[in-house]
């Protein structure tokens, strides 16, 4: 009898040993949309998941990737292009089929993307595009027209202040594609008008506290002369609103870009006049569509602009409340 018990115990120990060798957490690849279809491997390389738009984008890519036959991993750069370059190298070495990248610096990342293209990795620019002279090193771009976002903000200032105004600009992360294009578009729109862009400063990252600190400096420098502020992102506008509140400046016309929850809440509260919204859901879906089309030898567009929403207190109830 004791021998039988010993045999049973040994068998149980072997079973436990097998399960103990299995990873603590595994992500099983979803079944391809079509029977026998290949599953592709993609990576999302972003500046920082502390940026709410990028955290939400990652969520959307995870949600929709299985529908297009992809598994997807994320690499976070911590707002350091060297980390993003290392992520590209990792993707090349590990045989990824495609990368979707929103880099901290659109110029500094170019050599890494050249290597990815040479290695046969599909390069999709997500939300940010490369400079015109380097666009041969990406296969496609999916995002909003950030130049148009800047132009839309500029036009709103011209329309609101037909007799002119003293305004300042707080830009996004210095060197980021969105920061450059939003600034360029804004200047194009106010050129020749009576709008006086008295000062402009960019942030080191898309960080609310940075925007607040810059606004505090502007208030010290210009005080009640400031009639309007263009901020490149809604969460930055949150910091600006706090700085204005602390200075008892309640009638400053503020415009932000993103269309996130903070922007919508601030427009509803009347502390922000306009939020210019972008859909990261549609950005994620279009990126997956383009990558799959390229992998399967089907046609796709190299440049894919996602339409903007211009949200004010008058029309905000006609738009769905954002999830991020």
mmCIF file of C-alpha atoms in Angstrom:
data_model
loop_
_atom_site.group_PDB
_atom_site.id
_atom_site.type_symbol
_atom_site.label_atom_id
_atom_site.label_comp_id
_atom_site.label_asym_id
_atom_site.label_seq_id
_atom_site.Cartn_x
_atom_site.Cartn_y
_atom_site.Cartn_z
ATOM 1 C CA UNK A 1 0.000 0.000 0.000
ATOM 2 C CA UNK A 2 2.778 2.417 0.939
ATOM 3 C CA UNK A 3 4.408 1.818 -2.479
ATOM 4 C CA UNK A 4 1.171 2.788 -4.230
ATOM 5 C CA UNK A 5 0.943 5.980 -2.177
ATOM 6 C CA UNK A 6 4.572 6.783 -3.017
ATOM 7 C CA UNK A 7 3.884 6.333 -6.733
ATOM 8 C CA UNK A 8 0.862 8.657 -6.566
ATOM 9 C CA UNK A 9 2.839 11.308 -4.685
ATOM 10 C CA UNK A 10 5.674 11.151 -7.221
ATOM 11 C CA UNK A 11 3.192 11.551 -10.074
ATOM 12 C CA UNK A 12 1.627 14.588 -8.403
ATOM 13 C CA UNK A 13 5.065 16.150 -7.902
ATOM 14 C CA UNK A 14 5.844 15.751 -11.612
ATOM 15 C CA UNK A 15 2.583 17.498 -12.571
ATOM 16 C CA UNK A 16 3.305 20.392 -10.185
ATOM 17 C CA UNK A 17 6.825 20.669 -11.632
ATOM 18 C CA UNK A 18 5.494 21.004 -15.166
ATOM 19 C CA UNK A 19 3.194 23.905 -14.214
ATOM 20 C CA UNK A 20 5.867 25.589 -12.105
ATOM 21 C CA UNK A 21 8.054 25.992 -15.256
ATOM 22 C CA UNK A 22 5.320 27.894 -17.108
ATOM 23 C CA UNK A 23 5.708 31.730 -17.169
ATOM 24 C CA UNK A 24 3.696 33.563 -14.537
ATOM 25 C CA UNK A 25 1.906 35.572 -17.214
ATOM 26 C CA UNK A 26 1.602 34.812 -20.891
ATOM 27 C CA UNK A 27 -0.244 36.600 -23.647
ATOM 28 C CA UNK A 28 -1.695 34.122 -26.081
ATOM 29 C CA UNK A 29 -1.917 35.326 -29.662
ATOM 30 C CA UNK A 30 -5.503 35.814 -30.728
ATOM 31 C CA UNK A 31 -6.783 33.562 -33.476
ATOM 32 C CA UNK A 32 -6.300 35.233 -36.882
ATOM 33 C CA UNK A 33 -9.426 36.723 -38.416
ATOM 34 C CA UNK A 34 -9.339 34.128 -41.194
ATOM 35 C CA UNK A 35 -8.630 30.441 -40.832
ATOM 36 C CA UNK A 36 -4.998 29.748 -41.653
ATOM 37 C CA UNK A 37 -4.064 33.450 -41.785
ATOM 38 C CA UNK A 38 -0.652 34.449 -40.489
ATOM 39 C CA UNK A 39 -0.240 36.341 -37.198
ATOM 40 C CA UNK A 40 2.112 39.324 -37.452
ATOM 41 C CA UNK A 41 4.278 40.847 -34.728
ATOM 42 C CA UNK A 42 4.165 44.624 -34.185
ATOM 43 C CA UNK A 43 5.586 47.073 -31.659
ATOM 44 C CA UNK A 44 4.347 50.438 -30.434
ATOM 45 C CA UNK A 45 7.313 52.683 -29.603
ATOM 46 C CA UNK A 46 6.285 55.866 -27.831
ATOM 47 C CA UNK A 47 7.899 58.730 -25.932
ATOM 48 C CA UNK A 48 6.165 58.029 -22.608
ATOM 49 C CA UNK A 49 3.032 56.282 -21.376
ATOM 50 C CA UNK A 50 2.733 59.036 -18.759
ATOM 51 C CA UNK A 51 1.412 61.043 -21.730
ATOM 52 C CA UNK A 52 -2.303 60.199 -21.551
ATOM 53 C CA UNK A 53 -2.744 60.288 -25.319
ATOM 54 C CA UNK A 54 -0.036 57.638 -25.716
ATOM 55 C CA UNK A 55 -1.395 55.437 -22.926
ATOM 56 C CA UNK A 56 -4.804 55.578 -24.610
ATOM 57 C CA UNK A 57 -3.245 54.871 -28.018
ATOM 58 C CA UNK A 58 -1.569 51.773 -26.575
ATOM 59 C CA UNK A 59 -4.929 50.638 -25.193
ATOM 60 C CA UNK A 60 -6.532 51.069 -28.621
ATOM 61 C CA UNK A 61 -3.751 49.188 -30.415
ATOM 62 C CA UNK A 62 -4.161 46.283 -27.996
ATOM 63 C CA UNK A 63 -7.905 46.287 -28.550
ATOM 64 C CA UNK A 64 -7.868 46.293 -32.353
ATOM 65 C CA UNK A 65 -4.630 44.418 -33.155
ATOM 66 C CA UNK A 66 -6.238 40.909 -33.091
ATOM 67 C CA UNK A 67 -8.829 41.993 -35.673
ATOM 68 C CA UNK A 68 -5.993 42.665 -38.123
ATOM 69 C CA UNK A 69 -3.946 39.573 -37.275
ATOM 70 C CA UNK A 70 -1.344 41.272 -35.061
ATOM 71 C CA UNK A 71 0.160 40.772 -31.650
ATOM 72 C CA UNK A 72 1.555 44.044 -30.313
ATOM 73 C CA UNK A 73 4.093 45.005 -27.650
ATOM 74 C CA UNK A 74 4.931 48.431 -26.242
ATOM 75 C CA UNK A 75 8.321 50.111 -25.753
ATOM 76 C CA UNK A 76 8.373 53.303 -23.688
ATOM 77 C CA UNK A 77 11.092 55.861 -24.369
ATOM 78 C CA UNK A 78 10.719 57.954 -21.204
ATOM 79 C CA UNK A 79 11.015 61.060 -23.417
ATOM 80 C CA UNK A 80 14.545 60.013 -24.402
ATOM 81 C CA UNK A 81 15.231 59.372 -28.084
ATOM 82 C CA UNK A 82 18.188 57.113 -27.163
ATOM 83 C CA UNK A 83 15.760 54.742 -25.454
ATOM 84 C CA UNK A 84 13.521 54.843 -28.509
ATOM 85 C CA UNK A 85 16.497 54.081 -30.762
ATOM 86 C CA UNK A 86 17.344 51.078 -28.571
ATOM 87 C CA UNK A 87 13.743 49.903 -28.903
ATOM 88 C CA UNK A 88 14.003 50.048 -32.705
ATOM 89 C CA UNK A 89 17.209 47.983 -32.551
ATOM 90 C CA UNK A 90 15.470 45.434 -30.317
ATOM 91 C CA UNK A 91 12.592 45.147 -32.777
ATOM 92 C CA UNK A 92 15.037 44.547 -35.650
ATOM 93 C CA UNK A 93 16.938 41.899 -33.685
ATOM 94 C CA UNK A 94 13.754 40.136 -32.545
ATOM 95 C CA UNK A 95 12.189 39.969 -35.985
ATOM 96 C CA UNK A 96 9.208 42.278 -35.620
ATOM 97 C CA UNK A 97 7.149 42.700 -38.782
ATOM 98 C CA UNK A 98 6.147 46.303 -38.112
ATOM 99 C CA UNK A 99 6.696 49.178 -35.731
ATOM 100 C CA UNK A 100 4.363 52.079 -35.009
ATOM 101 C CA UNK A 101 6.464 54.900 -33.587
ATOM 102 C CA UNK A 102 5.809 58.315 -32.061
ATOM 103 C CA UNK A 103 9.348 59.532 -31.258
ATOM 104 C CA UNK A 104 10.477 62.293 -28.924
ATOM 105 C CA UNK A 105 12.603 63.842 -31.684
ATOM 106 C CA UNK A 106 11.649 63.350 -35.327
ATOM 107 C CA UNK A 107 15.152 64.180 -36.554
ATOM 108 C CA UNK A 108 17.239 62.202 -34.074
ATOM 109 C CA UNK A 109 15.293 58.974 -34.668
ATOM 110 C CA UNK A 110 15.959 58.935 -38.439
ATOM 111 C CA UNK A 111 19.181 56.813 -38.375
ATOM 112 C CA UNK A 112 17.386 54.092 -36.392
ATOM 113 C CA UNK A 113 14.472 54.053 -38.833
ATOM 114 C CA UNK A 114 16.910 53.804 -41.733
ATOM 115 C CA UNK A 115 18.244 50.619 -40.130
ATOM 116 C CA UNK A 116 14.730 49.275 -39.622
ATOM 117 C CA UNK A 117 13.837 49.863 -43.271
ATOM 118 C CA UNK A 118 17.044 48.180 -44.416
ATOM 119 C CA UNK A 119 16.162 45.187 -42.230
ATOM 120 C CA UNK A 120 12.734 44.892 -43.863
ATOM 121 C CA UNK A 121 10.712 46.121 -40.882
ATOM 122 C CA UNK A 122 7.614 48.139 -41.800
ATOM 123 C CA UNK A 123 7.869 51.629 -40.305
ATOM 124 C CA UNK A 124 4.598 53.366 -39.476
ATOM 125 C CA UNK A 125 4.772 56.879 -38.047
ATOM 126 C CA UNK A 126 2.065 57.266 -35.413
ATOM 127 C CA UNK A 127 0.726 60.761 -34.648
ATOM 128 C CA UNK A 128 4.121 62.277 -35.633
ATOM 129 C CA UNK A 129 5.668 62.303 -39.091
ATOM 130 C CA UNK A 130 9.293 62.589 -40.170
ATOM 131 C CA UNK A 131 10.679 65.762 -41.796
ATOM 132 C CA UNK A 132 9.951 65.915 -45.525
ATOM 133 C CA UNK A 133 13.575 65.149 -46.427
ATOM 134 C CA UNK A 134 13.503 61.905 -44.393
ATOM 135 C CA UNK A 135 10.074 60.515 -45.224
ATOM 136 C CA UNK A 136 11.551 57.836 -47.485
ATOM 137 C CA UNK A 137 12.532 56.056 -44.258
ATOM 138 C CA UNK A 138 8.940 55.453 -43.226
ATOM 139 C CA UNK A 139 6.271 53.476 -45.063
ATOM 140 C CA UNK A 140 3.254 55.438 -43.900
ATOM 141 C CA UNK A 141 2.011 58.086 -41.492
ATOM 142 C CA UNK A 142 -1.271 58.057 -39.561
ATOM 143 C CA UNK A 143 -2.238 61.098 -37.518
ATOM 144 C CA UNK A 144 -3.851 64.480 -37.564
ATOM 145 C CA UNK A 145 -2.633 67.347 -39.685
ATOM 146 C CA UNK A 146 -0.886 69.214 -36.869
ATOM 147 C CA UNK A 147 -0.208 72.177 -39.128
ATOM 148 C CA UNK A 148 -3.965 72.443 -39.610
ATOM 149 C CA UNK A 149 -4.487 72.147 -35.838
ATOM 150 C CA UNK A 150 -2.225 75.161 -35.370
ATOM 151 C CA UNK A 151 -3.952 77.039 -38.174
ATOM 152 C CA UNK A 152 -7.356 76.294 -36.610
ATOM 153 C CA UNK A 153 -6.172 77.710 -33.290
ATOM 154 C CA UNK A 154 -4.755 80.792 -34.986
ATOM 155 C CA UNK A 155 -7.953 81.429 -36.926
ATOM 156 C CA UNK A 156 -9.964 81.170 -33.696
ATOM 157 C CA UNK A 157 -7.796 83.916 -32.142
ATOM 158 C CA UNK A 158 -8.157 86.153 -35.217
ATOM 159 C CA UNK A 159 -11.944 85.672 -35.209
ATOM 160 C CA UNK A 160 -12.268 86.239 -31.453
ATOM 161 C CA UNK A 161 -10.028 89.327 -31.433
ATOM 162 C CA UNK A 162 -10.739 91.189 -34.705
ATOM 163 C CA UNK A 163 -9.148 94.330 -33.251
ATOM 164 C CA UNK A 164 -6.031 92.460 -32.135
ATOM 165 C CA UNK A 165 -4.752 90.991 -28.876
ATOM 166 C CA UNK A 166 -1.602 90.412 -26.818
ATOM 167 C CA UNK A 167 -1.099 86.636 -26.595
ATOM 168 C CA UNK A 168 1.516 84.049 -25.636
ATOM 169 C CA UNK A 169 2.154 80.477 -26.753
ATOM 170 C CA UNK A 170 3.173 77.469 -24.649
ATOM 171 C CA UNK A 171 4.414 74.746 -26.969
ATOM 172 C CA UNK A 172 4.651 71.011 -26.532
ATOM 173 C CA UNK A 173 7.797 68.923 -26.240
ATOM 174 C CA UNK A 174 10.608 70.755 -28.040
ATOM 175 C CA UNK A 175 11.575 68.975 -31.269
ATOM 176 C CA UNK A 176 8.441 66.814 -31.397
ATOM 177 C CA UNK A 177 6.644 66.763 -34.738
ATOM 178 C CA UNK A 178 3.354 68.005 -33.248
ATOM 179 C CA UNK A 179 5.091 70.881 -31.465
ATOM 180 C CA UNK A 180 6.849 72.030 -34.641
ATOM 181 C CA UNK A 181 3.803 71.810 -36.907
ATOM 182 C CA UNK A 182 1.303 73.297 -34.450
ATOM 183 C CA UNK A 183 3.625 76.268 -33.977
ATOM 184 C CA UNK A 184 4.138 76.689 -37.736
ATOM 185 C CA UNK A 185 0.432 76.468 -38.514
ATOM 186 C CA UNK A 186 -0.433 78.917 -35.754
ATOM 187 C CA UNK A 187 2.004 81.519 -37.051
ATOM 188 C CA UNK A 188 0.732 81.069 -40.588
ATOM 189 C CA UNK A 189 -2.844 81.743 -39.467
ATOM 190 C CA UNK A 190 -2.113 84.903 -37.464
ATOM 191 C CA UNK A 191 0.346 86.348 -39.977
ATOM 192 C CA UNK A 192 -0.900 89.712 -41.271
ATOM 193 C CA UNK A 193 -3.514 89.982 -38.512
ATOM 194 C CA UNK A 194 -3.550 92.282 -35.485
ATOM 195 C CA UNK A 195 -2.704 89.419 -33.146
ATOM 196 C CA UNK A 196 0.546 90.131 -31.274
ATOM 197 C CA UNK A 197 2.341 86.885 -30.371
ATOM 198 C CA UNK A 198 4.479 88.448 -27.656
ATOM 199 C CA UNK A 199 6.277 85.323 -26.436
ATOM 200 C CA UNK A 200 6.544 81.580 -26.923
ATOM 201 C CA UNK A 201 8.261 78.788 -25.019
ATOM 202 C CA UNK A 202 8.294 75.011 -25.472
ATOM 203 C CA UNK A 203 8.338 72.345 -22.769
ATOM 204 C CA UNK A 204 10.908 69.606 -22.157
ATOM 205 C CA UNK A 205 8.067 67.064 -22.255
ATOM 206 C CA UNK A 206 4.280 66.968 -22.525
ATOM 207 C CA UNK A 207 4.074 67.681 -18.791
ATOM 208 C CA UNK A 208 1.349 69.748 -17.105
ATOM 209 C CA UNK A 209 3.722 71.133 -14.468
ATOM 210 C CA UNK A 210 6.049 72.460 -17.194
ATOM 211 C CA UNK A 211 3.211 74.385 -18.818
ATOM 212 C CA UNK A 212 2.156 75.805 -15.449
ATOM 213 C CA UNK A 213 5.713 76.957 -14.653
ATOM 214 C CA UNK A 214 6.088 78.676 -18.045
ATOM 215 C CA UNK A 215 2.726 80.403 -17.610
ATOM 216 C CA UNK A 216 3.751 81.626 -14.157
ATOM 217 C CA UNK A 217 6.882 83.153 -15.723
ATOM 218 C CA UNK A 218 4.791 84.810 -18.446
ATOM 219 C CA UNK A 219 2.455 86.259 -15.804
ATOM 220 C CA UNK A 220 5.418 87.727 -13.913
ATOM 221 C CA UNK A 221 6.810 89.138 -17.161
ATOM 222 C CA UNK A 222 3.632 90.476 -18.793
ATOM 223 C CA UNK A 223 0.877 90.448 -16.152
ATOM 224 C CA UNK A 224 -2.549 91.712 -17.215
ATOM 225 C CA UNK A 225 -1.357 92.457 -20.742
ATOM 226 C CA UNK A 226 -1.971 88.782 -21.594
ATOM 227 C CA UNK A 227 -5.332 88.401 -23.318
ATOM 228 C CA UNK A 228 -4.921 84.923 -24.767
ATOM 229 C CA UNK A 229 -2.852 81.744 -24.605
ATOM 230 C CA UNK A 230 -2.349 79.038 -27.217
ATOM 231 C CA UNK A 231 -1.287 75.785 -25.560
ATOM 232 C CA UNK A 232 -0.286 72.806 -27.705
ATOM 233 C CA UNK A 233 -2.112 70.256 -25.542
ATOM 234 C CA UNK A 234 -5.133 70.178 -23.217
ATOM 235 C CA UNK A 235 -3.373 68.737 -20.172
ATOM 236 C CA UNK A 236 -0.864 71.570 -20.488
ATOM 237 C CA UNK A 237 -3.828 73.948 -20.511
ATOM 238 C CA UNK A 238 -4.790 72.481 -17.116
ATOM 239 C CA UNK A 239 -1.548 73.854 -15.640
ATOM 240 C CA UNK A 240 -2.086 77.196 -17.380
ATOM 241 C CA UNK A 241 -5.585 77.486 -15.914
ATOM 242 C CA UNK A 242 -4.174 76.900 -12.433
ATOM 243 C CA UNK A 243 -1.506 79.578 -12.936
ATOM 244 C CA UNK A 244 -4.123 82.060 -14.195
ATOM 245 C CA UNK A 245 -6.421 81.238 -11.288
ATOM 246 C CA UNK A 246 -3.633 81.858 -8.774
ATOM 247 C CA UNK A 247 -3.014 85.253 -10.390
ATOM 248 C CA UNK A 248 -6.756 86.139 -10.435
ATOM 249 C CA UNK A 249 -6.666 86.374 -14.239
ATOM 250 C CA UNK A 250 -10.082 85.006 -15.158
ATOM 251 C CA UNK A 251 -10.767 86.429 -18.621
ATOM 252 C CA UNK A 252 -7.884 85.000 -20.645
ATOM 253 C CA UNK A 253 -8.890 83.311 -23.912
ATOM 254 C CA UNK A 254 -7.282 79.836 -23.906
ATOM 255 C CA UNK A 255 -7.089 77.286 -26.715
ATOM 256 C CA UNK A 256 -5.649 73.775 -26.459
ATOM 257 C CA UNK A 257 -5.208 70.766 -28.724
ATOM 258 C CA UNK A 258 -6.070 67.080 -28.100
ATOM 259 C CA UNK A 259 -9.755 66.757 -27.249
ATOM 260 C CA UNK A 260 -9.118 64.688 -24.120
ATOM 261 C CA UNK A 261 -11.276 64.539 -20.988
ATOM 262 C CA UNK A 262 -9.395 67.453 -19.421
ATOM 263 C CA UNK A 263 -10.004 69.595 -22.493
ATOM 264 C CA UNK A 264 -13.713 68.775 -22.605
ATOM 265 C CA UNK A 265 -14.135 69.402 -18.879
ATOM 266 C CA UNK A 266 -12.318 72.736 -19.145
ATOM 267 C CA UNK A 267 -14.411 73.853 -22.118
ATOM 268 C CA UNK A 268 -17.589 72.940 -20.241
ATOM 269 C CA UNK A 269 -16.359 74.831 -17.165
ATOM 270 C CA UNK A 270 -15.573 77.887 -19.282
ATOM 271 C CA UNK A 271 -11.889 77.973 -18.320
ATOM 272 C CA UNK A 272 -10.821 76.911 -21.834
ATOM 273 C CA UNK A 273 -12.470 78.390 -24.929
ATOM 274 C CA UNK A 274 -11.653 75.700 -27.512
ATOM 275 C CA UNK A 275 -10.205 72.198 -27.650
ATOM 276 C CA UNK A 276 -9.103 70.919 -31.045
ATOM 277 C CA UNK A 277 -9.630 67.161 -30.859
ATOM 278 C CA UNK A 278 -7.931 64.166 -32.462
ATOM 279 C CA UNK A 279 -9.076 60.520 -32.556
ATOM 280 C CA UNK A 280 -6.391 58.092 -31.403
ATOM 281 C CA UNK A 281 -8.822 55.221 -31.937
ATOM 282 C CA UNK A 282 -9.000 55.956 -35.663
ATOM 283 C CA UNK A 283 -5.234 56.521 -35.695
ATOM 284 C CA UNK A 284 -4.624 53.043 -34.234
ATOM 285 C CA UNK A 285 -7.070 51.338 -36.599
ATOM 286 C CA UNK A 286 -5.646 53.056 -39.683
ATOM 287 C CA UNK A 287 -2.071 52.143 -38.643
ATOM 288 C CA UNK A 288 -3.013 48.471 -38.340
ATOM 289 C CA UNK A 289 -4.858 48.592 -41.672
ATOM 290 C CA UNK A 290 -1.857 50.079 -43.483
ATOM 291 C CA UNK A 291 0.648 47.654 -41.955
ATOM 292 C CA UNK A 292 -1.475 44.629 -42.822
ATOM 293 C CA UNK A 293 -2.045 45.883 -46.376
ATOM 294 C CA UNK A 294 1.689 46.305 -46.893
ATOM 295 C CA UNK A 295 2.483 42.875 -45.461
ATOM 296 C CA UNK A 296 -0.059 41.306 -47.822
ATOM 297 C CA UNK A 297 1.012 43.304 -50.878
ATOM 298 C CA UNK A 298 -2.206 45.315 -51.044
ATOM 299 C CA UNK A 299 -2.525 49.054 -51.791
ATOM 300 C CA UNK A 300 -2.514 51.622 -48.977
ATOM 301 C CA UNK A 301 -2.063 55.369 -48.554
ATOM 302 C CA UNK A 302 1.318 56.653 -47.397
ATOM 303 C CA UNK A 303 -0.225 59.685 -45.678
ATOM 304 C CA UNK A 304 -3.413 59.282 -43.650
ATOM 305 C CA UNK A 305 -4.825 62.393 -41.986
ATOM 306 C CA UNK A 306 -7.388 61.774 -39.247
ATOM 307 C CA UNK A 307 -10.061 64.548 -39.194
ATOM 308 C CA UNK A 308 -9.981 67.151 -36.400
ATOM 309 C CA UNK A 309 -12.895 68.121 -34.129
ATOM 310 C CA UNK A 310 -13.197 71.794 -33.113
ATOM 311 C CA UNK A 311 -15.013 71.735 -29.779
ATOM 312 C CA UNK A 312 -16.476 74.818 -28.081
ATOM 313 C CA UNK A 313 -19.006 75.365 -25.295
ATOM 314 C CA UNK A 314 -21.685 75.877 -27.970
ATOM 315 C CA UNK A 315 -21.209 72.501 -29.714
ATOM 316 C CA UNK A 316 -19.604 70.270 -27.061
ATOM 317 C CA UNK A 317 -22.776 68.260 -26.463
ATOM 318 C CA UNK A 318 -22.765 67.110 -30.101
ATOM 319 C CA UNK A 319 -19.504 65.172 -29.567
ATOM 320 C CA UNK A 320 -19.031 61.927 -27.610
ATOM 321 C CA UNK A 321 -17.205 62.405 -24.305
ATOM 322 C CA UNK A 322 -13.586 61.230 -24.751
ATOM 323 C CA UNK A 323 -12.288 58.071 -23.056
ATOM 324 C CA UNK A 324 -8.846 59.470 -22.213
#
